[in-house]
Each structure stands twice: as C-alpha cells, then as structure tokens.
PDB file of C-alpha atoms in Angstrom:
ATOM      1  CA  UNK A   1       9.026  11.468 -12.534  1.00  0.00           C
ATOM      2  CA  UNK A   2      10.631   9.234  -9.877  1.00  0.00           C
ATOM      3  CA  UNK A   3       8.429   7.128  -7.906  1.00  0.00           C
ATOM      4  CA  UNK A   4       8.428   8.214  -4.089  1.00  0.00           C
ATOM      5  CA  UNK A   5       6.845   6.367  -1.116  1.00  0.00           C
ATOM      6  CA  UNK A   6       4.394   8.100   0.874  1.00  0.00           C
ATOM      7  CA  UNK A   7       3.662   8.204   4.586  1.00  0.00           C
ATOM      8  CA  UNK A   8       1.389   5.531   4.585  1.00  0.00           C
ATOM      9  CA  UNK A   9       4.064   2.765   3.991  1.00  0.00           C
ATOM     10  CA  UNK A  10       4.024   0.287   6.592  1.00  0.00           C
ATOM     11  CA  UNK A  11       7.312  -1.032   6.238  1.00  0.00           C
ATOM     12  CA  UNK A  12       6.467  -4.730   4.711  1.00  0.00           C
ATOM     13  CA  UNK A  13       8.764  -4.655   2.334  1.00  0.00           C
ATOM     14  CA  UNK A  14       7.299  -5.596  -0.422  1.00  0.00           C
ATOM     15  CA  UNK A  15       8.839  -3.527  -2.779  1.00  0.00           C
ATOM     16  CA  UNK A  16      12.388  -3.562  -2.150  1.00  0.00           C
ATOM     17  CA  UNK A  17      13.172  -6.830  -3.942  1.00  0.00           C
ATOM     18  CA  UNK A  18      11.065  -5.923  -6.892  1.00  0.00           C
ATOM     19  CA  UNK A  19      13.114  -2.985  -7.675  1.00  0.00           C
ATOM     20  CA  UNK A  20      14.884  -3.337 -11.043  1.00  0.00           C
ATOM     21  CA  UNK A  21      17.406  -0.574 -10.263  1.00  0.00           C
ATOM     22  CA  UNK A  22      18.090  -1.504  -6.529  1.00  0.00           C
ATOM     23  CA  UNK A  23      16.805   2.032  -5.620  1.00  0.00           C
ATOM     24  CA  UNK A  24      14.625   0.998  -2.935  1.00  0.00           C
ATOM     25  CA  UNK A  25      16.191   0.798   0.965  1.00  0.00           C
ATOM     26  CA  UNK A  26      14.358   0.494   4.042  1.00  0.00           C
ATOM     27  CA  UNK A  27      14.227   3.391   6.275  1.00  0.00           C
ATOM     28  CA  UNK A  28      17.255   4.513   7.774  1.00  0.00           C
ATOM     29  CA  UNK A  29      19.527   2.775   5.929  1.00  0.00           C
ATOM     30  CA  UNK A  30      22.059   4.443   3.539  1.00  0.00           C
ATOM     31  CA  UNK A  31      21.496   4.344  -0.099  1.00  0.00           C
ATOM     32  CA  UNK A  32      24.962   3.564  -1.929  1.00  0.00           C
ATOM     33  CA  UNK A  33      25.174   5.139  -5.608  1.00  0.00           C
ATOM     34  CA  UNK A  34      28.413   4.520  -8.212  1.00  0.00           C
ATOM     35  CA  UNK A  35      30.830   3.527  -5.048  1.00  0.00           C
ATOM     36  CA  UNK A  36      29.713   6.158  -2.589  1.00  0.00           C
ATOM     37  CA  UNK A  37      27.450   6.097   0.161  1.00  0.00           C
ATOM     38  CA  UNK A  38      24.758   8.856   1.187  1.00  0.00           C
ATOM     39  CA  UNK A  39      22.482   9.058   4.453  1.00  0.00           C
ATOM     40  CA  UNK A  40      19.085   7.786   4.436  1.00  0.00           C
ATOM     41  CA  UNK A  41      16.114   9.869   2.861  1.00  0.00           C
ATOM     42  CA  UNK A  42      13.936   8.701   5.428  1.00  0.00           C
ATOM     43  CA  UNK A  43      14.439   7.074   8.911  1.00  0.00           C
ATOM     44  CA  UNK A  44      10.939   5.872   9.467  1.00  0.00           C
ATOM     45  CA  UNK A  45       9.777   3.849   6.150  1.00  0.00           C
ATOM     46  CA  UNK A  46      10.813   2.382   3.092  1.00  0.00           C
ATOM     47  CA  UNK A  47      12.280   4.820   0.532  1.00  0.00           C
ATOM     48  CA  UNK A  48      13.230   5.107  -3.598  1.00  0.00           C
ATOM     49  CA  UNK A  49      15.813   7.379  -4.078  1.00  0.00           C
ATOM     50  CA  UNK A  50      15.411   9.573  -7.407  1.00  0.00           C
ATOM     51  CA  UNK A  51      18.942   9.224  -8.687  1.00  0.00           C
ATOM     52  CA  UNK A  52      18.499   5.393  -9.193  1.00  0.00           C
ATOM     53  CA  UNK A  53      14.904   5.378 -10.566  1.00  0.00           C
ATOM     54  CA  UNK A  54      14.010   5.166 -13.768  1.00  0.00           C
ATOM     55  CA  UNK A  55       9.958   4.176 -13.118  1.00  0.00           C
ATOM     56  CA  UNK A  56      10.990   1.113 -14.433  1.00  0.00           C
ATOM     57  CA  UNK A  57      11.522   2.270 -17.631  1.00  0.00           C
ATOM     58  CA  UNK A  58      13.660   0.313 -19.919  1.00  0.00           C
ATOM     59  CA  UNK A  59      12.606  -3.284 -17.924  1.00  0.00           C
ATOM     60  CA  UNK A  60       8.862  -3.736 -17.095  1.00  0.00           C
ATOM     61  CA  UNK A  61       5.616  -2.088 -18.022  1.00  0.00           C
ATOM     62  CA  UNK A  62       4.947  -0.165 -15.226  1.00  0.00           C
ATOM     63  CA  UNK A  63       6.375   0.693 -12.095  1.00  0.00           C
ATOM     64  CA  UNK A  64       6.904  -2.476 -10.202  1.00  0.00           C
ATOM     65  CA  UNK A  65       7.027  -1.236  -6.386  1.00  0.00           C
ATOM     66  CA  UNK A  66       3.896   0.101  -7.125  1.00  0.00           C
ATOM     67  CA  UNK A  67       2.638  -3.444  -8.473  1.00  0.00           C
ATOM     68  CA  UNK A  68       3.188  -5.359  -5.686  1.00  0.00           C
ATOM     69  CA  UNK A  69       2.270  -2.296  -2.943  1.00  0.00           C
ATOM     70  CA  UNK A  70      -0.928  -3.694  -1.154  1.00  0.00           C
ATOM     71  CA  UNK A  71      -1.431   0.337   0.322  1.00  0.00           C
ATOM     72  CA  UNK A  72      -0.820   1.858  -2.843  1.00  0.00           C
ATOM     73  CA  UNK A  73       1.959   3.946  -1.034  1.00  0.00           C
ATOM     74  CA  UNK A  74       4.356   4.048  -4.610  1.00  0.00           C
ATOM     75  CA  UNK A  75       3.038   6.919  -6.309  1.00  0.00           C
ATOM     76  CA  UNK A  76       4.904   9.632  -8.845  1.00  0.00           C
ATOM     77  CA  UNK A  77       6.623  12.474  -7.272  1.00  0.00           C
ATOM     78  CA  UNK A  78       5.107  15.478  -9.047  1.00  0.00           C
ATOM     79  CA  UNK A  79       7.312  17.449  -7.458  1.00  0.00           C
ATOM     80  CA  UNK A  80       9.930  15.698  -9.857  1.00  0.00           C
ATOM     81  CA  UNK A  81       8.696  15.222 -13.496  1.00  0.00           C
ATOM     82  CA  UNK A  82      10.754  13.053 -15.860  1.00  0.00           C
ATOM     83  CA  UNK A  83      10.659  12.156 -19.424  1.00  0.00           C
ATOM     84  CA  UNK A  84      10.660   9.012 -20.942  1.00  0.00           C
ATOM     85  CA  UNK A  85      13.445  10.138 -22.349  1.00  0.00           C
ATOM     86  CA  UNK A  86      15.168  11.116 -19.270  1.00  0.00           C
ATOM     87  CA  UNK A  87      14.359   7.795 -17.740  1.00  0.00           C
ATOM     88  CA  UNK A  88      15.468   5.735 -20.476  1.00  0.00           C
ATOM     89  CA  UNK A  89      18.902   7.330 -20.243  1.00  0.00           C
ATOM     90  CA  UNK A  90      19.363   6.973 -16.577  1.00  0.00           C
ATOM     91  CA  UNK A  91      18.415   2.987 -16.940  1.00  0.00           C
ATOM     92  CA  UNK A  92      21.581   2.816 -19.714  1.00  0.00           C
ATOM     93  CA  UNK A  93      23.583   4.558 -17.096  1.00  0.00           C
ATOM     94  CA  UNK A  94      22.280   2.693 -14.453  1.00  0.00           C
ATOM     95  CA  UNK A  95      23.375  -0.519 -16.319  1.00  0.00           C
ATOM     96  CA  UNK A  96      26.274  -0.345 -18.771  1.00  0.00           C
ATOM     97  CA  UNK A  97      27.131  -3.614 -19.267  1.00  0.00           C
ATOM     98  CA  UNK A  98      23.291  -4.744 -20.286  1.00  0.00           C
ATOM     99  CA  UNK A  99      21.764  -4.258 -23.843  1.00  0.00           C
ATOM    100  CA  UNK A 100      18.726  -2.525 -23.854  1.00  0.00           C
ATOM    101  CA  UNK A 101      15.916  -3.318 -26.791  1.00  0.00           C
ATOM    102  CA  UNK A 102      14.258  -0.688 -28.141  1.00  0.00           C
ATOM    103  CA  UNK A 103      11.508   0.851 -25.590  1.00  0.00           C
ATOM    104  CA  UNK A 104       8.010  -0.787 -26.274  1.00  0.00           C
ATOM    105  CA  UNK A 105       4.786  -1.228 -24.291  1.00  0.00           C
ATOM    106  CA  UNK A 106       6.712  -4.004 -22.240  1.00  0.00           C
ATOM    107  CA  UNK A 107       9.627  -2.271 -21.093  1.00  0.00           C
ATOM    108  CA  UNK A 108       8.316   1.558 -20.894  1.00  0.00           C
ATOM    109  CA  UNK A 109       4.793   2.919 -18.915  1.00  0.00           C
ATOM    110  CA  UNK A 110       4.898   5.860 -21.460  1.00  0.00           C
ATOM    111  CA  UNK A 111       3.781   3.289 -24.094  1.00  0.00           C
ATOM    112  CA  UNK A 112       0.617   1.772 -23.035  1.00  0.00           C
TER     113      UNK A 112
ATOM    114  CA  UNK B   1     -12.523 -19.125   0.456  1.00  0.00           C
ATOM    115  CA  UNK B   2      -8.787 -19.127   1.951  1.00  0.00           C
ATOM    116  CA  UNK B   3      -7.916 -19.442   5.572  1.00  0.00           C
ATOM    117  CA  UNK B   4      -6.044 -16.608   5.520  1.00  0.00           C
ATOM    118  CA  UNK B   5      -9.115 -14.873   4.988  1.00  0.00           C
ATOM    119  CA  UNK B   6     -10.477 -15.919   8.692  1.00  0.00           C
ATOM    120  CA  UNK B   7      -7.228 -15.438  10.202  1.00  0.00           C
ATOM    121  CA  UNK B   8      -6.883 -12.015   8.815  1.00  0.00           C
ATOM    122  CA  UNK B   9     -10.036 -11.266  10.297  1.00  0.00           C
ATOM    123  CA  UNK B  10      -9.373 -12.648  13.560  1.00  0.00           C
ATOM    124  CA  UNK B  11      -5.943 -10.328  14.002  1.00  0.00           C
ATOM    125  CA  UNK B  12      -7.950  -7.399  12.539  1.00  0.00           C
ATOM    126  CA  UNK B  13     -10.715  -8.344  14.973  1.00  0.00           C
ATOM    127  CA  UNK B  14      -8.275  -8.455  18.087  1.00  0.00           C
ATOM    128  CA  UNK B  15      -6.669  -5.248  17.158  1.00  0.00           C
ATOM    129  CA  UNK B  16      -3.294  -6.860  15.644  1.00  0.00           C
ATOM    130  CA  UNK B  17      -3.471  -4.639  12.420  1.00  0.00           C
ATOM    131  CA  UNK B  18       0.173  -5.418  11.646  1.00  0.00           C
ATOM    132  CA  UNK B  19      -0.535  -8.710  11.600  1.00  0.00           C
ATOM    133  CA  UNK B  20      -3.784  -8.741   9.941  1.00  0.00           C
ATOM    134  CA  UNK B  21      -2.178  -7.053   6.807  1.00  0.00           C
ATOM    135  CA  UNK B  22       0.827  -9.260   6.720  1.00  0.00           C
ATOM    136  CA  UNK B  23      -1.575 -12.093   6.828  1.00  0.00           C
ATOM    137  CA  UNK B  24      -4.075 -10.729   4.004  1.00  0.00           C
ATOM    138  CA  UNK B  25      -1.500  -9.396   1.922  1.00  0.00           C
ATOM    139  CA  UNK B  26       0.064 -12.528   1.591  1.00  0.00           C
ATOM    140  CA  UNK B  27      -3.527 -14.061   0.011  1.00  0.00           C
ATOM    141  CA  UNK B  28      -4.094 -10.826  -2.325  1.00  0.00           C
ATOM    142  CA  UNK B  29      -0.230 -11.544  -3.661  1.00  0.00           C
ATOM    143  CA  UNK B  30      -1.516 -14.797  -5.193  1.00  0.00           C
ATOM    144  CA  UNK B  31      -5.394 -14.113  -5.529  1.00  0.00           C
ATOM    145  CA  UNK B  32      -6.098 -12.522  -8.924  1.00  0.00           C
ATOM    146  CA  UNK B  33      -9.881 -12.947  -9.436  1.00  0.00           C
ATOM    147  CA  UNK B  34     -11.685  -9.576  -9.885  1.00  0.00           C
ATOM    148  CA  UNK B  35     -12.905  -9.213  -6.834  1.00  0.00           C
ATOM    149  CA  UNK B  36      -9.525  -9.476  -4.937  1.00  0.00           C
ATOM    150  CA  UNK B  37     -10.255  -5.171  -4.612  1.00  0.00           C
ATOM    151  CA  UNK B  38     -11.779  -5.814  -1.926  1.00  0.00           C
ATOM    152  CA  UNK B  39      -9.226  -8.015  -0.156  1.00  0.00           C
ATOM    153  CA  UNK B  40      -6.974  -4.694  -0.437  1.00  0.00           C
ATOM    154  CA  UNK B  41      -9.562  -2.790   0.979  1.00  0.00           C
ATOM    155  CA  UNK B  42      -8.887  -5.074   3.790  1.00  0.00           C
ATOM    156  CA  UNK B  43      -5.496  -4.247   4.253  1.00  0.00           C
ATOM    157  CA  UNK B  44      -6.319  -0.664   3.670  1.00  0.00           C
ATOM    158  CA  UNK B  45      -7.980  -0.733   6.643  1.00  0.00           C
ATOM    159  CA  UNK B  46      -6.086  -2.535   8.759  1.00  0.00           C
ATOM    160  CA  UNK B  47      -2.846  -0.286   7.361  1.00  0.00           C
ATOM    161  CA  UNK B  48      -5.074   2.783   8.299  1.00  0.00           C
ATOM    162  CA  UNK B  49      -5.817   1.385  12.102  1.00  0.00           C
ATOM    163  CA  UNK B  50      -2.036   0.566  12.295  1.00  0.00           C
ATOM    164  CA  UNK B  51      -0.982   3.864  11.563  1.00  0.00           C
ATOM    165  CA  UNK B  52      -3.878   5.363  13.766  1.00  0.00           C
ATOM    166  CA  UNK B  53      -2.567   3.531  16.686  1.00  0.00           C
ATOM    167  CA  UNK B  54       0.584   5.039  15.983  1.00  0.00           C
ATOM    168  CA  UNK B  55       0.026   7.973  15.736  1.00  0.00           C
ATOM    169  CA  UNK B  56       0.293   7.994  12.085  1.00  0.00           C
ATOM    170  CA  UNK B  57      -3.120  10.489  10.975  1.00  0.00           C
ATOM    171  CA  UNK B  58      -1.953  11.121   7.751  1.00  0.00           C
ATOM    172  CA  UNK B  59      -1.003   7.973   6.949  1.00  0.00           C
ATOM    173  CA  UNK B  60      -4.690   6.378   8.618  1.00  0.00           C
ATOM    174  CA  UNK B  61      -6.802   8.988   7.020  1.00  0.00           C
ATOM    175  CA  UNK B  62      -5.265   8.147   3.087  1.00  0.00           C
ATOM    176  CA  UNK B  63      -5.548   3.998   3.874  1.00  0.00           C
ATOM    177  CA  UNK B  64      -8.929   4.709   5.320  1.00  0.00           C
ATOM    178  CA  UNK B  65     -10.169   6.597   2.365  1.00  0.00           C
ATOM    179  CA  UNK B  66      -8.745   4.192  -0.121  1.00  0.00           C
ATOM    180  CA  UNK B  67     -10.534   1.458   2.155  1.00  0.00           C
ATOM    181  CA  UNK B  68     -13.812   3.170   1.601  1.00  0.00           C
ATOM    182  CA  UNK B  69     -13.470   3.835  -1.719  1.00  0.00           C
ATOM    183  CA  UNK B  70     -12.607   0.483  -3.192  1.00  0.00           C
ATOM    184  CA  UNK B  71     -15.070  -1.138  -0.283  1.00  0.00           C
ATOM    185  CA  UNK B  72     -18.216   0.533  -1.608  1.00  0.00           C
ATOM    186  CA  UNK B  73     -18.773  -1.887  -4.956  1.00  0.00           C
ATOM    187  CA  UNK B  74     -19.263  -4.638  -2.142  1.00  0.00           C
ATOM    188  CA  UNK B  75     -21.531  -3.385   0.320  1.00  0.00           C
ATOM    189  CA  UNK B  76     -23.209  -4.250   2.419  1.00  0.00           C
ATOM    190  CA  UNK B  77     -22.103  -7.959   2.441  1.00  0.00           C
ATOM    191  CA  UNK B  78     -19.750  -9.975   0.641  1.00  0.00           C
ATOM    192  CA  UNK B  79     -17.916 -13.171   1.080  1.00  0.00           C
ATOM    193  CA  UNK B  80     -20.256 -13.767   4.324  1.00  0.00           C
ATOM    194  CA  UNK B  81     -18.907 -10.680   5.821  1.00  0.00           C
ATOM    195  CA  UNK B  82     -20.843  -7.717   7.016  1.00  0.00           C
ATOM    196  CA  UNK B  83     -19.127  -4.552   5.749  1.00  0.00           C
ATOM    197  CA  UNK B  84     -21.651  -2.122   6.289  1.00  0.00           C
ATOM    198  CA  UNK B  85     -20.267  -1.301   9.674  1.00  0.00           C
ATOM    199  CA  UNK B  86     -16.557  -1.978   8.858  1.00  0.00           C
ATOM    200  CA  UNK B  87     -17.837   1.019   6.132  1.00  0.00           C
ATOM    201  CA  UNK B  88     -19.472   3.305   8.468  1.00  0.00           C
ATOM    202  CA  UNK B  89     -16.541   2.845  11.156  1.00  0.00           C
ATOM    203  CA  UNK B  90     -13.984   3.969   8.777  1.00  0.00           C
ATOM    204  CA  UNK B  91     -15.958   6.851   7.505  1.00  0.00           C
ATOM    205  CA  UNK B  92     -16.273   7.802  11.106  1.00  0.00           C
ATOM    206  CA  UNK B  93     -12.615   7.952  12.000  1.00  0.00           C
ATOM    207  CA  UNK B  94     -12.290  10.262   8.780  1.00  0.00           C
ATOM    208  CA  UNK B  95     -14.753  12.808  10.297  1.00  0.00           C
ATOM    209  CA  UNK B  96     -12.920  12.704  13.598  1.00  0.00           C
ATOM    210  CA  UNK B  97      -9.077  13.442  12.525  1.00  0.00           C
ATOM    211  CA  UNK B  98     -10.660  15.605   9.726  1.00  0.00           C
ATOM    212  CA  UNK B  99     -12.655  17.504  12.847  1.00  0.00           C
ATOM    213  CA  UNK B 100      -9.202  17.044  14.777  1.00  0.00           C
ATOM    214  CA  UNK B 101      -7.153  19.258  12.003  1.00  0.00           C
ATOM    215  CA  UNK B 102      -9.735  21.812  11.851  1.00  0.00           C
ATOM    216  CA  UNK B 103     -10.479  22.666  15.695  1.00  0.00           C
ATOM    217  CA  UNK B 104      -6.569  22.008  16.109  1.00  0.00           C
ATOM    218  CA  UNK B 105      -7.844  19.868  19.556  1.00  0.00           C
ATOM    219  CA  UNK B 106      -4.935  18.963  21.741  1.00  0.00           C
ATOM    220  CA  UNK B 107      -6.792  15.372  22.251  1.00  0.00           C
ATOM    221  CA  UNK B 108      -8.398  13.194  19.505  1.00  0.00           C
ATOM    222  CA  UNK B 109     -10.956  10.973  20.714  1.00  0.00           C
ATOM    223  CA  UNK B 110     -10.646   8.028  18.635  1.00  0.00           C
ATOM    224  CA  UNK B 111     -12.633   5.469  20.184  1.00  0.00           C
ATOM    225  CA  UNK B 112     -13.286   3.868  16.217  1.00  0.00           C
ATOM    226  CA  UNK B 113     -12.093   0.516  16.768  1.00  0.00           C
ATOM    227  CA  UNK B 114     -14.346  -1.617  14.464  1.00  0.00           C
ATOM    228  CA  UNK B 115     -14.814  -5.685  14.610  1.00  0.00           C
ATOM    229  CA  UNK B 116     -15.605  -7.142  11.311  1.00  0.00           C
ATOM    230  CA  UNK B 117     -18.738  -9.458  11.853  1.00  0.00           C
ATOM    231  CA  UNK B 118     -20.106 -12.525  10.150  1.00  0.00           C
ATOM    232  CA  UNK B 119     -22.755 -11.580   7.789  1.00  0.00           C
ATOM    233  CA  UNK B 120     -26.333 -13.186   9.743  1.00  0.00           C
ATOM    234  CA  UNK B 121     -28.017 -13.501   6.562  1.00  0.00           C
ATOM    235  CA  UNK B 122     -25.566 -15.952   4.403  1.00  0.00           C
ATOM    236  CA  UNK B 123     -23.065 -17.043   7.612  1.00  0.00           C
ATOM    237  CA  UNK B 124     -24.813 -20.746   7.016  1.00  0.00           C
ATOM    238  CA  UNK B 125     -21.572 -22.611   5.745  1.00  0.00           C
ATOM    239  CA  UNK B 126     -18.888 -19.888   6.133  1.00  0.00           C
ATOM    240  CA  UNK B 127     -18.890 -19.883   9.899  1.00  0.00           C
ATOM    241  CA  UNK B 128     -15.033 -19.879  11.068  1.00  0.00           C
ATOM    242  CA  UNK B 129     -14.394 -16.628  11.827  1.00  0.00           C
ATOM    243  CA  UNK B 130     -15.532 -15.905  15.645  1.00  0.00           C
TER     244      UNK B 130
END
C-alpha cells in the first residue's frame, strides 16, 4: 500500500527531501510524472503521489518519510494495498537508469 | 539537557505551538536516546494544540492521543518537568472534543491551554524554564 499523509500534518516539510522517488509535494503544488503535470492532491498539507510511492522498496529498509516525521502522520494507506512485487516494479519504472540489487532487509520493509 | 528543550517549552507556554514544535523537532531529529519518545510526545502535544487553534479537531485529537500514550511512561515527572498536569489537560481536551462530536454542539468549549511547569521536587539545578 502506498504511504499517505494524514490531516495531522503540520507542514514542517521534513518528509519531502527524504523521498527517493520525489513523490512528496507541498500542499497546493502540482505534481509531475513522466513529463506531465497534475493538480495537487491536497491544498492544505503535504501529500504523497501514490503512483510515485514505492514505500521505499528498492531504496531503504523502511519508509523514509515516516522515519523523519515528528508527528507520525505518514502511514500506510489501507485503501491501497500493494505487494512488494508491485512496489519493486514501480521503483524500477521510476528509475529506469538505475541498477537495483536484489531486495533485502536493507531495501525492503517486507524483508524484516 | 539541550537548551532547545527549554526554548521549545517556553514557546509552548506562550501558545506559539508551531514554533514550539519546530524547536523540539530540531532537537528530536538528532537525539537518539531511548527517552526521545518523550520529546516526540511533547511535539505531538504542541502540534495537537496548534491544530486546535486552527480548527482541525480531528488532527488535534489524533495528536493528543499519541502524546498521552507516549508520555505515559514518563509520568509524573521527567527531565525536571511536571508532566502529570499536562497529561491530564490533554486527556481533558480529548474528552471535550469527543463530547463535542457526540452532541454535535455548535460551539466548543476549548479552554484547555496547559503550561508545562517545572517539577518542584527535582527542580534544583535545572531552573531555566520560566
């Protein structure tokens, strides 16, 4: 499941630079994907674009936005369940020029 | 203890909750001891009252619930701070919001604005928070 940001967000912006997929945007800011721009998902607080979120699979052992969020408002979206395979494929799609190593506990929260 | 704890609490006690959260967050990010949980509880509390000031009751309630849960292990006092009154005030605020939702009252009595006070019992040698 993609990670999403709840209404508890205080707009501190700590999460945004941590995302390896540039999936996090400030409220009201249009998001970009494959050369196209899209309307903001939230106008009030930071948001995560599900199409760009891999829950940090392929990159880190856990979601980096959640790791740095001081108010614990970056949580898994229960309405968008996704498998590790789906998330890993998305990571490869988002970073076609990068050679991904085989997933491990260091690069997937599913391997803990 | 880091001066940012004092500064953050001063901002909190002045009702500048965003600033309080900001200072405490800066401290929390680099503090890796097990009791950083209490720092995060104070951040939750500041953010909760920030949301309350801005009419975000759902966000407020969620943050205060988290603050109470994480602060529980450090009651009644820790780091020279008298935490029990703050904890009680947050519980009261949660109840106020719940009653507001249950009764669908148009107005909301939101008088709870706690101050974080120095513990009298162990304040010696740590008196920088006014």
